[in-house]
């Protein structure tokens, strides 16, 4: 049996050793401020597929990682797919930004039980450590808990809980200090940059608090920059890169996404923002969910739609627009949770298609928020894409109210409905090549004067083919689009009204088709 003195002596030694260990750990994390360069094997499957006829020489090469300062580290990584037969499909290799999960790993090994989104990921430290990589799932059996022998000494039983509490409190204080210090100095979780700062402060270092995101390929280019397909570990994401001169658009767009109740299935899902680089080389990243089908405009160029697909896209698109336009009231009558928002650049390029053929709305760089009791400010009225501009926008005669801006969006919505119908197989004629609204009337690159003459003065609208009206459902959509692009803004339909009409037309058409099939059935003829 141990004496009480021996018991406390052991506890004191334990506390001292714990403190020395934690202090050494803190010093170890503090010492290395030198910039260490790492070399990794680089591979990009997309770039490799585009390198035709070079025998694969451009597929794999050596890459020197960017030097990381302030105690940061560079790592190497691999992303690949594996099948049941053990075959590997390599996707990406290269340098990886500072991440605690990669610390002190000399081999690139994935230990996850199941691939995420069919992909496997590993990272490691050391020059060219990602040349070889393996998948070794960790065992799932829980580690058995060893039984603790009871202390027989009565006095030890009395003072043991008190000693444990004292040790726990002391270790908690030390551990809290270390965790807080590491959080302040080596924080690796994502930290969003605020859209508005109450007090000016110097800009953050471009190498702090960045997600390890690997840009893969450019999927689209727009007015405010390029949209990249990227990977965050094994997760596909989209990264919209704004150059420094478009920082305000980056701030405006994230302000929209950060409003309450903006998490909606028909609004592009927001992940976060980052600043990369510094001074004139700075870039501003907007990170969102990635959709492989891309924009509705690009999809229609290469595909046609069935009647049900048209309805699915139109319903979800107008549902997202309705959610954007409506304000959400809180439990109290005077409490506004989500204000009404006008998109101001609604078009098929800014509608994305998901894999299930539903739509979500993106690109809020020009969007306008309408807070209750506040004016729109000194916003410029004549913004957006020319061919989608409403007559009142083209002639500079906008009534600066929330309702007026929402009706401008609905004019553009009518043009997008026209694009959907023009590529629908339900029409009783061959499907013509995809064309933008007014492309037949003013060409692919109209000037502002071209659009003013056609839309305002001559009141021209895209041509509705007569054979479109031979299909009852398409005829209803044609009537709806005409009411959306009415020259009189007050006469235009709301987003909720358009959505309800599409739902009604789809149900009516489905019912009519079912009744026709039933009437044409041989069984019914035999029963008569």
mmCIF file of N, CA, C and O in Angstrom, residues 190-238:
data_model
loop_
_atom_site.group_PDB
_atom_site.id
_atom_site.type_symbol
_atom_site.label_atom_id
_atom_site.label_comp_id
_atom_site.label_asym_id
_atom_site.label_seq_id
_atom_site.Cartn_x
_atom_site.Cartn_y
_atom_site.Cartn_z
ATOM 1 N N UNK A 190 -11.120 27.854 -41.477
ATOM 2 C CA UNK A 190 -11.452 28.943 -42.386
ATOM 3 C C UNK A 190 -11.982 30.146 -41.611
ATOM 4 O O UNK A 190 -12.791 30.000 -40.714
ATOM 5 N N UNK A 191 -11.520 31.318 -41.969
ATOM 6 C CA UNK A 191 -11.942 32.550 -41.311
ATOM 7 C C UNK A 191 -12.432 33.517 -42.366
ATOM 8 O O UNK A 191 -11.662 33.986 -43.188
ATOM 9 N N UNK A 192 -13.727 33.804 -42.354
ATOM 10 C CA UNK A 192 -14.286 34.675 -43.371
ATOM 11 C C UNK A 192 -13.851 36.116 -43.137
ATOM 12 O O UNK A 192 -13.739 36.581 -42.000
ATOM 13 N N UNK A 193 -13.646 36.821 -44.220
ATOM 14 C CA UNK A 193 -13.326 38.238 -44.121
ATOM 15 C C UNK A 193 -14.624 39.013 -44.029
ATOM 16 O O UNK A 193 -15.563 38.751 -44.778
ATOM 17 N N UNK A 194 -14.755 39.956 -43.105
ATOM 18 C CA UNK A 194 -16.008 40.688 -42.973
ATOM 19 C C UNK A 194 -16.247 41.592 -44.168
ATOM 20 O O UNK A 194 -15.317 42.126 -44.754
ATOM 21 N N UNK A 195 -17.525 41.761 -44.525
ATOM 22 C CA UNK A 195 -17.854 42.622 -45.650
ATOM 23 C C UNK A 195 -17.817 44.093 -45.248
ATOM 24 O O UNK A 195 -17.604 44.964 -46.069
ATOM 25 N N UNK A 196 -18.074 44.355 -43.960
ATOM 26 C CA UNK A 196 -18.032 45.731 -43.474
ATOM 27 C C UNK A 196 -17.318 45.722 -42.131
ATOM 28 O O UNK A 196 -17.626 44.913 -41.258
ATOM 29 N N UNK A 197 -16.364 46.609 -41.930
ATOM 30 C CA UNK A 197 -15.605 46.663 -40.698
ATOM 31 C C UNK A 197 -15.962 47.936 -39.934
ATOM 32 O O UNK A 197 -15.949 49.034 -40.493
ATOM 33 N N UNK A 198 -16.283 47.817 -38.618
ATOM 34 C CA UNK A 198 -16.644 49.009 -37.855
ATOM 35 C C UNK A 198 -15.492 49.985 -37.681
ATOM 36 O O UNK A 198 -15.701 51.177 -37.595
ATOM 37 N N UNK A 199 -14.279 49.453 -37.625
ATOM 38 C CA UNK A 199 -13.109 50.322 -37.456
ATOM 39 C C UNK A 199 -12.049 49.908 -38.468
ATOM 40 O O UNK A 199 -11.818 48.721 -38.666
ATOM 41 N N UNK A 200 -11.388 50.881 -39.106
ATOM 42 C CA UNK A 200 -10.349 50.513 -40.078
ATOM 43 C C UNK A 200 -9.187 49.830 -39.395
ATOM 44 O O UNK A 200 -8.809 50.180 -38.285
ATOM 45 N N UNK A 201 -8.623 48.824 -40.055
ATOM 46 C CA UNK A 201 -7.466 48.136 -39.525
ATOM 47 C C UNK A 201 -6.631 47.657 -40.693
ATOM 48 O O UNK A 201 -7.135 47.527 -41.807
ATOM 49 N N UNK A 202 -5.354 47.357 -40.498
ATOM 50 C CA UNK A 202 -4.516 46.935 -41.617
ATOM 51 C C UNK A 202 -5.003 45.625 -42.194
ATOM 52 O O UNK A 202 -5.557 44.794 -41.484
ATOM 53 N N UNK A 203 -4.812 45.429 -43.504
ATOM 54 C CA UNK A 203 -5.277 44.190 -44.132
ATOM 55 C C UNK A 203 -4.512 42.984 -43.614
ATOM 56 O O UNK A 203 -3.360 43.094 -43.202
ATOM 57 N N UNK A 204 -5.169 41.817 -43.563
ATOM 58 C CA UNK A 204 -4.487 40.622 -43.059
ATOM 59 C C UNK A 204 -3.414 40.151 -44.019
ATOM 60 O O UNK A 204 -3.437 40.455 -45.199
ATOM 61 N N UNK A 205 -2.462 39.401 -43.474
ATOM 62 C CA UNK A 205 -1.439 38.806 -44.329
ATOM 63 C C UNK A 205 -2.104 37.860 -45.313
ATOM 64 O O UNK A 205 -3.002 37.115 -44.940
ATOM 65 N N UNK A 206 -1.679 37.844 -46.569
ATOM 66 C CA UNK A 206 -2.341 36.996 -47.565
ATOM 67 C C UNK A 206 -2.130 35.504 -47.326
ATOM 68 O O UNK A 206 -2.797 34.696 -47.929
ATOM 69 N N UNK A 207 -1.227 35.126 -46.453
ATOM 70 C CA UNK A 207 -0.940 33.713 -46.245
ATOM 71 C C UNK A 207 -1.538 33.179 -44.942
ATOM 72 O O UNK A 207 -1.237 32.089 -44.523
ATOM 73 N N UNK A 208 -2.391 33.964 -44.280
ATOM 74 C CA UNK A 208 -2.996 33.536 -43.032
ATOM 75 C C UNK A 208 -4.417 33.058 -43.262
ATOM 76 O O UNK A 208 -5.160 33.630 -44.056
ATOM 77 N N UNK A 209 -4.818 32.011 -42.548
ATOM 78 C CA UNK A 209 -6.201 31.551 -42.481
ATOM 79 C C UNK A 209 -6.774 31.215 -43.853
ATOM 80 O O UNK A 209 -7.908 31.565 -44.156
ATOM 81 N N UNK A 210 -6.034 30.556 -44.707
ATOM 82 C CA UNK A 210 -6.524 30.204 -46.027
ATOM 83 C C UNK A 210 -6.869 28.724 -46.085
ATOM 84 O O UNK A 210 -6.151 27.883 -45.565
ATOM 85 N N UNK A 211 -7.982 28.413 -46.735
ATOM 86 C CA UNK A 211 -8.317 27.011 -46.952
ATOM 87 C C UNK A 211 -7.355 26.412 -47.975
ATOM 88 O O UNK A 211 -6.953 27.090 -48.913
ATOM 89 N N UNK A 212 -7.016 25.149 -47.819
ATOM 90 C CA UNK A 212 -6.148 24.502 -48.815
ATOM 91 C C UNK A 212 -6.947 24.149 -50.062
ATOM 92 O O UNK A 212 -7.358 23.005 -50.250
ATOM 93 N N UNK A 213 -7.180 25.120 -50.915
ATOM 94 C CA UNK A 213 -7.982 24.934 -52.119
ATOM 95 C C UNK A 213 -7.067 24.859 -53.335
ATOM 96 O O UNK A 213 -6.176 25.693 -53.501
ATOM 97 N N UNK A 214 -7.283 23.862 -54.179
ATOM 98 C CA UNK A 214 -6.482 23.676 -55.379
ATOM 99 C C UNK A 214 -7.338 24.001 -56.606
ATOM 100 O O UNK A 214 -8.322 23.313 -56.876
ATOM 101 N N UNK A 215 -7.004 25.058 -57.333
ATOM 102 C CA UNK A 215 -7.721 25.410 -58.555
ATOM 103 C C UNK A 215 -7.374 24.407 -59.651
ATOM 104 O O UNK A 215 -6.209 24.071 -59.842
ATOM 105 N N UNK A 216 -8.401 23.939 -60.385
ATOM 106 C CA UNK A 216 -8.190 22.897 -61.385
ATOM 107 C C UNK A 216 -8.314 23.442 -62.800
ATOM 108 O O UNK A 216 -7.394 23.331 -63.610
ATOM 109 N N UNK A 217 -9.447 24.056 -63.130
ATOM 110 C CA UNK A 217 -9.645 24.564 -64.487
ATOM 111 C C UNK A 217 -10.689 25.677 -64.476
ATOM 112 O O UNK A 217 -11.593 25.702 -63.639
ATOM 113 N N UNK A 218 -10.565 26.595 -65.430
ATOM 114 C CA UNK A 218 -11.538 27.677 -65.571
ATOM 115 C C UNK A 218 -12.777 27.129 -66.274
ATOM 116 O O UNK A 218 -12.691 26.522 -67.333
ATOM 117 N N UNK A 219 -13.945 27.347 -65.667
ATOM 118 C CA UNK A 219 -15.197 26.880 -66.246
ATOM 119 C C UNK A 219 -15.970 27.998 -66.927
ATOM 120 O O UNK A 219 -16.796 27.738 -67.811
ATOM 121 N N UNK A 220 -15.750 29.238 -66.525
ATOM 122 C CA UNK A 220 -16.480 30.360 -67.126
ATOM 123 C C UNK A 220 -15.732 31.650 -66.843
ATOM 124 O O UNK A 220 -14.974 31.754 -65.872
ATOM 125 N N UNK A 221 -15.957 32.627 -67.710
ATOM 126 C CA UNK A 221 -15.418 33.975 -67.506
ATOM 127 C C UNK A 221 -16.566 34.969 -67.575
ATOM 128 O O UNK A 221 -17.452 34.846 -68.427
ATOM 129 N N UNK A 222 -16.559 35.915 -66.666
ATOM 130 C CA UNK A 222 -17.626 36.902 -66.627
ATOM 131 C C UNK A 222 -17.089 38.302 -66.498
ATOM 132 O O UNK A 222 -15.881 38.548 -66.610
ATOM 133 N N UNK A 223 -18.013 39.220 -66.247
ATOM 134 C CA UNK A 223 -17.649 40.627 -66.156
ATOM 135 C C UNK A 223 -16.702 40.881 -64.983
ATOM 136 O O UNK A 223 -15.834 41.731 -65.035
ATOM 137 N N UNK A 224 -16.866 40.130 -63.886
ATOM 138 C CA UNK A 224 -16.090 40.389 -62.681
ATOM 139 C C UNK A 224 -14.983 39.369 -62.433
ATOM 140 O O UNK A 224 -14.416 39.317 -61.353
ATOM 141 N N UNK A 225 -14.653 38.549 -63.408
ATOM 142 C CA UNK A 225 -13.559 37.611 -63.215
ATOM 143 C C UNK A 225 -13.884 36.226 -63.735
ATOM 144 O O UNK A 225 -14.844 36.030 -64.477
ATOM 145 N N UNK A 226 -13.066 35.255 -63.320
ATOM 146 C CA UNK A 226 -13.193 33.883 -63.810
ATOM 147 C C UNK A 226 -13.748 32.990 -62.712
ATOM 148 O O UNK A 226 -13.515 33.210 -61.519
ATOM 149 N N UNK A 227 -14.491 31.952 -63.130
ATOM 150 C CA UNK A 227 -15.014 30.950 -62.208
ATOM 151 C C UNK A 227 -14.232 29.652 -62.444
ATOM 152 O O UNK A 227 -14.179 29.143 -63.558
ATOM 153 N N UNK A 228 -13.631 29.148 -61.372
ATOM 154 C CA UNK A 228 -12.798 27.951 -61.435
ATOM 155 C C UNK A 228 -13.509 26.765 -60.802
ATOM 156 O O UNK A 228 -14.222 26.905 -59.804
ATOM 157 N N UNK A 229 -13.282 25.587 -61.385
ATOM 158 C CA UNK A 229 -13.557 24.347 -60.676
ATOM 159 C C UNK A 229 -12.353 24.089 -59.785
ATOM 160 O O UNK A 229 -11.207 24.223 -60.222
ATOM 161 N N UNK A 230 -12.590 23.740 -58.524
ATOM 162 C CA UNK A 230 -11.495 23.571 -57.576
ATOM 163 C C UNK A 230 -11.805 22.425 -56.624
ATOM 164 O O UNK A 230 -12.928 21.911 -56.585
ATOM 165 N N UNK A 231 -10.783 22.032 -55.876
ATOM 166 C CA UNK A 231 -10.936 20.999 -54.856
ATOM 167 C C UNK A 231 -10.536 21.553 -53.500
ATOM 168 O O UNK A 231 -9.491 22.195 -53.363
ATOM 169 N N UNK A 232 -11.393 21.309 -52.510
ATOM 170 C CA UNK A 232 -10.988 21.502 -51.121
ATOM 171 C C UNK A 232 -10.885 20.101 -50.528
ATOM 172 O O UNK A 232 -11.884 19.469 -50.202
ATOM 173 N N UNK A 233 -9.640 19.590 -50.450
ATOM 174 C CA UNK A 233 -9.380 18.176 -50.186
ATOM 175 C C UNK A 233 -10.076 17.365 -51.286
ATOM 176 O O UNK A 233 -9.730 17.474 -52.443
ATOM 177 N N UNK A 234 -11.094 16.550 -50.942
ATOM 178 C CA UNK A 234 -11.768 15.743 -51.971
ATOM 179 C C UNK A 234 -13.098 16.335 -52.397
ATOM 180 O O UNK A 234 -13.797 15.753 -53.215
ATOM 181 N N UNK A 235 -13.454 17.495 -51.871
ATOM 182 C CA UNK A 235 -14.749 18.103 -52.179
ATOM 183 C C UNK A 235 -14.609 19.079 -53.349
ATOM 184 O O UNK A 235 -13.735 19.952 -53.345
ATOM 185 N N UNK A 236 -15.475 18.918 -54.346
ATOM 186 C CA UNK A 236 -15.489 19.851 -55.472
ATOM 187 C C UNK A 236 -16.173 21.149 -55.051
ATOM 188 O O UNK A 236 -17.249 21.127 -54.461
ATOM 189 N N UNK A 237 -15.552 22.265 -55.350
ATOM 190 C CA UNK A 237 -16.130 23.573 -55.073
ATOM 191 C C UNK A 237 -15.917 24.469 -56.291
ATOM 192 O O UNK A 237 -15.125 24.161 -57.178
ATOM 193 N N UNK A 238 -16.657 25.560 -56.332
ATOM 194 C CA UNK A 238 -16.454 26.580 -57.363
ATOM 195 C C UNK A 238 -15.816 27.802 -56.710
ATOM 196 O O UNK A 238 -16.224 28.207 -55.615
#
